[in-house]
Coordinates of C-alpha atoms in Angstrom, one line a residue:
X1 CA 6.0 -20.8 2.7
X2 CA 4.2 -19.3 -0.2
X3 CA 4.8 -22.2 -3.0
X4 CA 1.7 -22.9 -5.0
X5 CA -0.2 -19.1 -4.2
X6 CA -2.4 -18.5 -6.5
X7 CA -3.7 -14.5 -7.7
X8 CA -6.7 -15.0 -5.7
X9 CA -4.5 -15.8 -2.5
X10 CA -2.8 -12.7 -2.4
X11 CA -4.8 -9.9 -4.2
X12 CA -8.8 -9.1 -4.6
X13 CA -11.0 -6.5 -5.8
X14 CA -14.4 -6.6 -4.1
X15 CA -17.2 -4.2 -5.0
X16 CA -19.8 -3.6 -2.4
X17 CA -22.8 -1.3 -0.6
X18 CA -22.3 1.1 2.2
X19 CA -24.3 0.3 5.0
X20 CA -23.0 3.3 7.7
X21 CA -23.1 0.2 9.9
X22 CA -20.9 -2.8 10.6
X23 CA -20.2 -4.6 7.4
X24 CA -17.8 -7.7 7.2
X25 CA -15.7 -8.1 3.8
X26 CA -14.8 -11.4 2.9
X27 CA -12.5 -11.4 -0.2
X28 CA -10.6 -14.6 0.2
X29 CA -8.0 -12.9 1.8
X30 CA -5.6 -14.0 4.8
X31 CA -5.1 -10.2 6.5
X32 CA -4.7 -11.0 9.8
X33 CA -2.3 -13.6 9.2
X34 CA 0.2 -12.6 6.5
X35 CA -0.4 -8.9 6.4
X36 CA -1.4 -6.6 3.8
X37 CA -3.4 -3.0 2.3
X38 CA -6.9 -2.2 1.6
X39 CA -7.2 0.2 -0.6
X40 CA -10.9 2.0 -0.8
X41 CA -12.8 4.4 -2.7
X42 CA -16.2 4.9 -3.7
X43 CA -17.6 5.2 -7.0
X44 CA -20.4 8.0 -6.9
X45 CA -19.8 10.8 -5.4
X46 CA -17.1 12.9 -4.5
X47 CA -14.5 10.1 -2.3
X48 CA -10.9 10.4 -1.5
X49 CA -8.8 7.1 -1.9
X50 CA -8.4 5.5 1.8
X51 CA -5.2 3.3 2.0
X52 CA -5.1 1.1 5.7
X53 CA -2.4 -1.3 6.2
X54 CA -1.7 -3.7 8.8
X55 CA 2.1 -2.7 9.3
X56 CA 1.0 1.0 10.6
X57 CA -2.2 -0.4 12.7
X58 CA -5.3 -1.2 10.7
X59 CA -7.1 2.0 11.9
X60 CA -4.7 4.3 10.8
X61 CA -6.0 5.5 7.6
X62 CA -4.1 7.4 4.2
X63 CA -5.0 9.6 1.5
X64 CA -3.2 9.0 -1.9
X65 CA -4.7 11.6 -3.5
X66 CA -3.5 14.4 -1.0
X67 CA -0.7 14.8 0.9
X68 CA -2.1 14.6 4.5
X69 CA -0.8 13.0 7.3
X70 CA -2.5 9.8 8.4
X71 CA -5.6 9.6 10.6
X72 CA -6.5 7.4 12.9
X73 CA -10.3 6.4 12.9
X74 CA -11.8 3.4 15.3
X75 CA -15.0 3.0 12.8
X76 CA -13.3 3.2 9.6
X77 CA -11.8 0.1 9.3
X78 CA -12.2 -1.8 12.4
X79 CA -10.5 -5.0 12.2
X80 CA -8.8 -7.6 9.5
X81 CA -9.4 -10.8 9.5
X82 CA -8.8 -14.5 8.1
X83 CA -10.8 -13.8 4.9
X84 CA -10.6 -10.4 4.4
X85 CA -11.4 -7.3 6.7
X86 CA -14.6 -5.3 8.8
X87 CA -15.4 -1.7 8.3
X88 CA -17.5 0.0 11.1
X89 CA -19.8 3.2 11.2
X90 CA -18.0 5.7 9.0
X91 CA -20.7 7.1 7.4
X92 CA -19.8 10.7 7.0
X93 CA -16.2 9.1 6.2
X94 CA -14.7 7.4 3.1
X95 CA -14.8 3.8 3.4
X96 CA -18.8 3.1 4.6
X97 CA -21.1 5.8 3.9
X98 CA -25.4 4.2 3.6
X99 CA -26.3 3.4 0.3
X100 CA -22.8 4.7 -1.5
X101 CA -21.1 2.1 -4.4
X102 CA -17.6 1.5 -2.9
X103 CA -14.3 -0.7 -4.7
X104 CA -11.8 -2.7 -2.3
X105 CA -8.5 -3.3 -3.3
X106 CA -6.2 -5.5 -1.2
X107 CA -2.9 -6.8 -1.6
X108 CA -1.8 -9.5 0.5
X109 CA 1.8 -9.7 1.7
X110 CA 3.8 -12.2 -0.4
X111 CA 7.6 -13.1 -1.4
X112 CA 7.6 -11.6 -4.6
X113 CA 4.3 -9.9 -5.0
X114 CA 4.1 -7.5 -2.3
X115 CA 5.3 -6.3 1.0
X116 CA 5.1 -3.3 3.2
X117 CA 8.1 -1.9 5.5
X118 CA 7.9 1.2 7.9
X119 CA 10.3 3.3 9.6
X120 CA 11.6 6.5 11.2
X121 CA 13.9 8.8 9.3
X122 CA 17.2 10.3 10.4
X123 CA 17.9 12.8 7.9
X124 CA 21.0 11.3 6.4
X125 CA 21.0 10.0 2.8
X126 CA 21.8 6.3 2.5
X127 CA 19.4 5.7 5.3
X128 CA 19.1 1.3 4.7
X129 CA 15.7 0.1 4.7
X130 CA 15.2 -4.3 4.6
X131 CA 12.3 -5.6 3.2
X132 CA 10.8 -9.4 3.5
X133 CA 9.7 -9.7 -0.5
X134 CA 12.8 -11.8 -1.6
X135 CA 13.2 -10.4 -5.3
X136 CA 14.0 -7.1 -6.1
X137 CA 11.3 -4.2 -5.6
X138 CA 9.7 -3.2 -9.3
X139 CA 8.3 -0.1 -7.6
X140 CA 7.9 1.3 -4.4
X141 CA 5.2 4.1 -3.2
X142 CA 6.5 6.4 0.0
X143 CA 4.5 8.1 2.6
X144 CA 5.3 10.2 5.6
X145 CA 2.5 9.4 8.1
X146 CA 3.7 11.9 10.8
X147 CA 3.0 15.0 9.2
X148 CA 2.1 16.4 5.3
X149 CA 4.2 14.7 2.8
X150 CA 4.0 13.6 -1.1
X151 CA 3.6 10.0 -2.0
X152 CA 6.7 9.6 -3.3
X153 CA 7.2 6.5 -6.3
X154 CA 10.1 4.9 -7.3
X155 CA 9.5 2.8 -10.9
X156 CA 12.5 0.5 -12.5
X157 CA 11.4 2.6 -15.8
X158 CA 12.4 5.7 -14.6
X159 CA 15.6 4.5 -12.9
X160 CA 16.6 5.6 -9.3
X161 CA 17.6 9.0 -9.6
X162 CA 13.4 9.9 -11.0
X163 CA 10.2 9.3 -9.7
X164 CA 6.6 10.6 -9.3
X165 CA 4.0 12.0 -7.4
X166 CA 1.0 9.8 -6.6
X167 CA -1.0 12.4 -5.2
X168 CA 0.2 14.8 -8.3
X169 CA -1.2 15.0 -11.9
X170 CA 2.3 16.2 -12.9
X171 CA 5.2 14.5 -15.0
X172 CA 7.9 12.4 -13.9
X173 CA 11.1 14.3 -12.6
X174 CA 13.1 15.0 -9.8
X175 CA 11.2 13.1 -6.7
X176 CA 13.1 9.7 -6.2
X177 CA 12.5 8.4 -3.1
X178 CA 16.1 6.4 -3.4
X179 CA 19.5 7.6 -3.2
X180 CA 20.4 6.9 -6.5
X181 CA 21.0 3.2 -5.7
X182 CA 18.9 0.5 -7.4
X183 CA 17.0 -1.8 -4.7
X184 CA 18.3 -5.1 -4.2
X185 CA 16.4 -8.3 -3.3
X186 CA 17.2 -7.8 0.5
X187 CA 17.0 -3.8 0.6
X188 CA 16.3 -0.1 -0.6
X189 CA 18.2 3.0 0.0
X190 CA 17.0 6.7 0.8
X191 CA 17.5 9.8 0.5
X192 CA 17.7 12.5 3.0
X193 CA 14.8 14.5 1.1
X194 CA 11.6 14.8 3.8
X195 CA 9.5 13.0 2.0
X196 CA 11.1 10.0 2.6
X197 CA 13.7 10.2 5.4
X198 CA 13.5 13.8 7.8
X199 CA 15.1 13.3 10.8
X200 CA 12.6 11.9 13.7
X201 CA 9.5 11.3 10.7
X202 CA 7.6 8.5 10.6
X203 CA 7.2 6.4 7.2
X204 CA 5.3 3.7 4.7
X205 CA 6.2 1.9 1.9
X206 CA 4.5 -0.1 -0.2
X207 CA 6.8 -2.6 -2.7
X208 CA 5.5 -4.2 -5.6
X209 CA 8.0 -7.2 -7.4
X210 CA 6.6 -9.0 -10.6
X211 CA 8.6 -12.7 -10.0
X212 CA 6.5 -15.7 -11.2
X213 CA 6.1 -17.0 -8.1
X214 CA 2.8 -18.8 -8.4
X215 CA 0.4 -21.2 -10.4
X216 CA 0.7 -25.0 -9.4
X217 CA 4.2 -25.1 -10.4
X218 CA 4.8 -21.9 -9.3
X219 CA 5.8 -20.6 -13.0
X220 CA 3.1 -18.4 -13.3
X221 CA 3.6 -13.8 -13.8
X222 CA 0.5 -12.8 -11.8
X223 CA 2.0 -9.0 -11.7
X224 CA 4.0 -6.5 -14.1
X225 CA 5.9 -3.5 -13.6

């Protein structure tokens, strides 16, 4: 289903004006029908970086740069569509304050590009998690929504026993999300450290792969990790 994609099928970076009002963005993007993240922030001021996805319900906002539980906002953004997504009166918030510079990244969901899984923990380590991007993950960003967690990262050049912090300034070390078991194509493994997999929390992930699945003869690297 995703032969001849093309960069500007599946990921976008759209600058635009706060309005405190409703404001429809349309990146090219197919949101509502393939799935996918916006990632926000705005570029004067003091902003935090708003992450919405349509796997946890496109009003339920994150923070990368802090560890806070996710939010849920009905005029942050409101809906995604066809061609892209709608942000509503969130003035005071993060994604549409009057007048304020903002940036929009969005990934759309794609067999080797991108996908997005959620789930709840149990608190065991080798907790199995199946994904839908069909090549094997080149890095994968974890979030517990429920409560206060790090964003924990898994990155193939750290191996699966490392990782970092995306919300963290600090050095690579002793956070991997996986239980020392490299993804496969079909699935990732966990831990039973909080972050990732506490017994009854609630979880994202975000999975990046880098196959050259696109161009018109779908030879084309779009992606590296």
């Amino acid at each position: 289903g995703d032969d001849n994609l093309f960069v500007e099928d599946v990921f976008s970076t759209y600058l635009y004006t706060g309005n405190n009002s409703t404001l429809a963005i349309n990146n090219g993007l197919d949101l509502s029908g393939e799935g996918g993240l916006v990632w926000i922030k705005g570029r004067n001021g003091v902003f935090y970086h708003r992450w919405y996805d349509t796997a946890r319900g496109i009003q339920n906002g994150l923070s990368s740069n802090v560890a806070d539980a996710q939010s849920t906002n009905n005029q942050g953004m409101t809906a995604v569509t066809s061609t892209g997504f709608t942000l509503g009166t969130d003035g005071v918030g993060n994604t549409n304050p009057n007048n304020s510079n903002m940036a929009s990244w969005s990934f759309r969901k794609a067999e080797g590009f991108f996908d997005i899984q959620t789930w709840t923990g149990n608190g065991t380590a080798g907790k199995v998690i199946s994904h839908n991007l069909n090549s094997v993950p080149k890095m994968i960003i974890v979030k517990r929504t429920d409560t206060t967690g790090e964003w924990r990262v898994y990155h193939v050049s750290l191996g699966n026993d490392a990782g970092i912090l995306l919300n963290s300034t600090g050095a690579a070390g002793s956070y991997a999300p996986l239980n020392n078991t490299t993804p496969t194509s079909s699935q990732f493994v966990l831990n039973n450290n909080a972050n990732v997999n506490a017994n009854g929390g609630t979880y994202v992930a975000y999975l990046f792969g880098d196959d050259a699945v696109f161009g018109e003869d779908s030879d084309e690297s779009i992606v590296k990790c």
